[in-house]
Amino acid sequence: MLPPIPSGWKQFLTNEVNSQSYRDLEVFLDREAAAGETVLPPSKDIFAALETTPYEQVKVLLLGQDPYHTPAMPHGLCFSVRPHVALLPRSLRNIYRELRDDVGCRIPNNGCLEPWARQGVLMLNAVLTVRAYTANSHRGRGWEAVTDRIIAVLNAKPSRVVFVLWGMEAKKKQALITAAQHVVIGCAHPSPLSARKFFGSRCFSQVNRALTEVNLEPIDWQIPDL
């Protein structure tokens, strides 16, 4: 079920892909499908974050938990939904509200965040698949070894990477980020359960300040209308 690792990342993940843990993950996903469960996102999109943002281009890591579990929504980029999705998840609506208040972005008519990924924002979930309608259903099945390795690879990158960690689960990954050239920006999760603390965090302007102070191009956070 698992597609090949995108070429720009393959060299960094050889040990993980060849591990027993990864083989067990593949077996688990095949069993899910054989049992009639819908695994999200579709196979071709599982590594979309790595495909869209090659290692050389990464200057920001935005870490999510796992994909949206509603079919037709997830496409492999954390917090993003497919362009045709009309009713946006509440977390994404809260992200747009903070973008408006922080950096003046107008709220777009779609929830596809791919323009961020193409500017060097690696939009990675800690767990890359989920069973439809069951959040966190693939947690602890082997994805964490892969995504922790990706974080470690970025920690070893000599140029600055800004790590954006929203919520308690994401903040647990801060222990993997040890190099002095990097910046960690942590705040509450944009979920409705914690949005009150997310609002006013100014995390998007913080990211751009951290980039420009080392002469990296800031992110244009405005998502264009379709």
mmCIF file of N, CA, C and O in Angstrom, residues 9 53-62 116-122 154 157 159-164 182-183 207-208 210-212 214-220:
data_model
loop_
_atom_site.group_PDB
_atom_site.id
_atom_site.type_symbol
_atom_site.label_atom_id
_atom_site.label_comp_id
_atom_site.label_asym_id
_atom_site.label_seq_id
_atom_site.Cartn_x
_atom_site.Cartn_y
_atom_site.Cartn_z
ATOM 1 N N TRP A 9 14.031 12.745 -0.257
ATOM 2 C CA TRP A 9 14.081 12.325 1.147
ATOM 3 C C TRP A 9 14.573 10.899 1.321
ATOM 4 O O TRP A 9 14.909 10.483 2.433
ATOM 5 N N THR A 53 7.583 19.422 -0.669
ATOM 6 C CA THR A 53 8.639 20.224 -0.050
ATOM 7 C C THR A 53 9.898 19.371 0.114
ATOM 8 O O THR A 53 10.079 18.712 1.139
ATOM 9 N N PRO A 54 10.770 19.350 -0.878
ATOM 10 C CA PRO A 54 12.007 18.575 -0.778
ATOM 11 C C PRO A 54 12.889 19.085 0.365
ATOM 12 O O PRO A 54 12.780 20.243 0.787
ATOM 13 N N TYR A 55 13.762 18.218 0.835
ATOM 14 C CA TYR A 55 14.656 18.543 1.948
ATOM 15 C C TYR A 55 15.374 19.871 1.736
ATOM 16 O O TYR A 55 15.430 20.712 2.649
ATOM 17 N N GLU A 56 15.914 20.084 0.553
ATOM 18 C CA GLU A 56 16.718 21.284 0.304
ATOM 19 C C GLU A 56 15.914 22.566 0.468
ATOM 20 O O GLU A 56 16.478 23.618 0.756
ATOM 21 N N GLN A 57 14.591 22.488 0.289
ATOM 22 C CA GLN A 57 13.753 23.685 0.329
ATOM 23 C C GLN A 57 13.188 23.987 1.714
ATOM 24 O O GLN A 57 12.640 25.071 1.932
ATOM 25 N N VAL A 58 13.311 23.066 2.652
ATOM 26 C CA VAL A 58 12.623 23.231 3.942
ATOM 27 C C VAL A 58 13.258 24.352 4.751
ATOM 28 O O VAL A 58 14.457 24.357 5.017
ATOM 29 N N LYS A 59 12.427 25.312 5.150
ATOM 30 C CA LYS A 59 12.870 26.343 6.093
ATOM 31 C C LYS A 59 11.904 26.473 7.269
ATOM 32 O O LYS A 59 12.222 27.128 8.264
ATOM 33 N N VAL A 60 10.737 25.844 7.164
ATOM 34 C CA VAL A 60 9.755 25.817 8.252
ATOM 35 C C VAL A 60 9.196 24.396 8.327
ATOM 36 O O VAL A 60 8.930 23.774 7.290
ATOM 37 N N LEU A 61 9.027 23.877 9.527
ATOM 38 C CA LEU A 61 8.294 22.631 9.738
ATOM 39 C C LEU A 61 7.050 22.948 10.539
ATOM 40 O O LEU A 61 7.133 23.440 11.666
ATOM 41 N N LEU A 62 5.887 22.687 9.956
ATOM 42 C CA LEU A 62 4.612 22.787 10.667
ATOM 43 C C LEU A 62 4.158 21.366 10.950
ATOM 44 O O LEU A 62 3.942 20.577 10.023
ATOM 45 N N TRP A 116 1.821 27.220 0.782
ATOM 46 C CA TRP A 116 2.816 27.285 1.860
ATOM 47 C C TRP A 116 3.890 26.228 1.630
ATOM 48 O O TRP A 116 5.085 26.503 1.761
ATOM 49 N N ALA A 117 3.453 25.007 1.303
ATOM 50 C CA ALA A 117 4.397 23.907 1.108
ATOM 51 C C ALA A 117 5.377 24.217 -0.008
ATOM 52 O O ALA A 117 6.563 23.863 0.065
ATOM 53 N N ARG A 118 4.920 24.902 -1.035
ATOM 54 C CA ARG A 118 5.790 25.208 -2.180
ATOM 55 C C ARG A 118 6.768 26.344 -1.868
ATOM 56 O O ARG A 118 7.683 26.613 -2.647
ATOM 57 N N GLN A 119 6.576 26.995 -0.724
ATOM 58 C CA GLN A 119 7.519 28.030 -0.283
ATOM 59 C C GLN A 119 8.523 27.517 0.746
ATOM 60 O O GLN A 119 9.322 28.283 1.271
ATOM 61 N N GLY A 120 8.480 26.227 1.058
ATOM 62 C CA GLY A 120 9.436 25.682 2.005
ATOM 63 C C GLY A 120 8.877 25.359 3.367
ATOM 64 O O GLY A 120 9.649 25.132 4.309
ATOM 65 N N VAL A 121 7.549 25.312 3.492
ATOM 66 C CA VAL A 121 6.919 24.899 4.748
ATOM 67 C C VAL A 121 6.597 23.410 4.640
ATOM 68 O O VAL A 121 5.700 23.019 3.889
ATOM 69 N N LEU A 122 7.353 22.584 5.348
ATOM 70 C CA LEU A 122 7.074 21.148 5.354
ATOM 71 C C LEU A 122 5.883 20.904 6.267
ATOM 72 O O LEU A 122 5.959 21.095 7.485
ATOM 73 N N LEU A 154 16.081 17.326 9.917
ATOM 74 C CA LEU A 154 15.982 18.787 9.829
ATOM 75 C C LEU A 154 16.770 19.460 10.952
ATOM 76 O O LEU A 154 17.327 20.543 10.765
ATOM 77 N N LYS A 157 20.200 19.982 9.837
ATOM 78 C CA LYS A 157 20.381 20.882 8.693
ATOM 79 C C LYS A 157 21.160 22.119 9.142
ATOM 80 O O LYS A 157 20.816 22.740 10.160
ATOM 81 N N SER A 159 21.405 25.159 7.876
ATOM 82 C CA SER A 159 20.671 26.427 7.792
ATOM 83 C C SER A 159 19.486 26.394 8.735
ATOM 84 O O SER A 159 19.018 25.326 9.160
ATOM 85 N N ARG A 160 18.983 27.566 9.074
ATOM 86 C CA ARG A 160 17.883 27.662 10.046
ATOM 87 C C ARG A 160 16.614 27.001 9.544
ATOM 88 O O ARG A 160 16.209 27.166 8.391
ATOM 89 N N VAL A 161 15.979 26.268 10.434
ATOM 90 C CA VAL A 161 14.625 25.768 10.239
ATOM 91 C C VAL A 161 13.786 26.270 11.413
ATOM 92 O O VAL A 161 14.221 26.195 12.561
ATOM 93 N N VAL A 162 12.622 26.810 11.114
ATOM 94 C CA VAL A 162 11.698 27.242 12.157
ATOM 95 C C VAL A 162 10.689 26.117 12.385
ATOM 96 O O VAL A 162 9.966 25.723 11.470
ATOM 97 N N PHE A 163 10.666 25.581 13.587
ATOM 98 C CA PHE A 163 9.783 24.475 13.944
ATOM 99 C C PHE A 163 8.544 25.049 14.632
ATOM 100 O O PHE A 163 8.658 25.678 15.689
ATOM 101 N N VAL A 164 7.382 24.815 14.041
ATOM 102 C CA VAL A 164 6.125 25.339 14.564
ATOM 103 C C VAL A 164 5.363 24.180 15.200
ATOM 104 O O VAL A 164 4.919 23.249 14.511
ATOM 105 N N HIS A 182 18.422 26.794 15.000
ATOM 106 C CA HIS A 182 16.989 26.684 14.729
ATOM 107 C C HIS A 182 16.156 27.474 15.746
ATOM 108 O O HIS A 182 16.647 27.864 16.805
ATOM 109 N N VAL A 183 14.902 27.689 15.381
ATOM 110 C CA VAL A 183 13.953 28.394 16.247
ATOM 111 C C VAL A 183 12.716 27.523 16.412
ATOM 112 O O VAL A 183 12.213 26.960 15.433
ATOM 113 N N VAL A 207 7.278 33.472 12.786
ATOM 114 C CA VAL A 207 8.011 32.662 11.811
ATOM 115 C C VAL A 207 8.781 33.562 10.851
ATOM 116 O O VAL A 207 9.977 33.358 10.594
ATOM 117 N N ASN A 208 8.109 34.562 10.324
ATOM 118 C CA ASN A 208 8.767 35.410 9.332
ATOM 119 C C ASN A 208 9.907 36.224 9.936
ATOM 120 O O ASN A 208 10.929 36.448 9.283
ATOM 121 N N ALA A 210 11.817 35.161 12.356
ATOM 122 C CA ALA A 210 12.906 34.195 12.528
ATOM 123 C C ALA A 210 13.602 33.895 11.202
ATOM 124 O O ALA A 210 14.813 33.625 11.172
ATOM 125 N N LEU A 211 12.876 33.954 10.107
ATOM 126 C CA LEU A 211 13.474 33.726 8.795
ATOM 127 C C LEU A 211 14.276 34.931 8.319
ATOM 128 O O LEU A 211 15.422 34.801 7.882
ATOM 129 N N THR A 212 13.676 36.105 8.423
ATOM 130 C CA THR A 212 14.345 37.288 7.867
ATOM 131 C C THR A 212 15.583 37.680 8.656
ATOM 132 O O THR A 212 16.513 38.265 8.098
ATOM 133 N N VAL A 214 17.887 35.846 9.527
ATOM 134 C CA VAL A 214 19.042 35.125 8.966
ATOM 135 C C VAL A 214 18.995 35.187 7.436
ATOM 136 O O VAL A 214 19.550 34.340 6.736
ATOM 137 N N ASN A 215 18.322 36.225 6.917
ATOM 138 C CA ASN A 215 18.291 36.520 5.479
ATOM 139 C C ASN A 215 17.616 35.433 4.644
ATOM 140 O O ASN A 215 17.974 35.235 3.474
ATOM 141 N N LEU A 216 16.650 34.754 5.224
ATOM 142 C CA LEU A 216 15.816 33.833 4.469
ATOM 143 C C LEU A 216 14.529 34.542 4.064
ATOM 144 O O LEU A 216 14.037 35.419 4.787
ATOM 145 N N GLU A 217 13.997 34.166 2.914
ATOM 146 C CA GLU A 217 12.777 34.793 2.401
ATOM 147 C C GLU A 217 11.601 34.463 3.318
ATOM 148 O O GLU A 217 11.391 33.302 3.692
ATOM 149 N N PRO A 218 10.819 35.466 3.728
ATOM 150 C CA PRO A 218 9.647 35.178 4.565
ATOM 151 C C PRO A 218 8.579 34.431 3.781
ATOM 152 O O PRO A 218 8.581 34.416 2.542
ATOM 153 N N ILE A 219 7.665 33.827 4.510
ATOM 154 C CA ILE A 219 6.552 33.109 3.883
ATOM 155 C C ILE A 219 5.441 34.093 3.540
ATOM 156 O O ILE A 219 5.069 34.944 4.358
ATOM 157 N N ASP A 220 4.932 33.995 2.335
ATOM 158 C CA ASP A 220 3.709 34.712 1.966
ATOM 159 C C ASP A 220 2.547 33.836 2.409
ATOM 160 O O ASP A 220 2.227 32.829 1.775
#
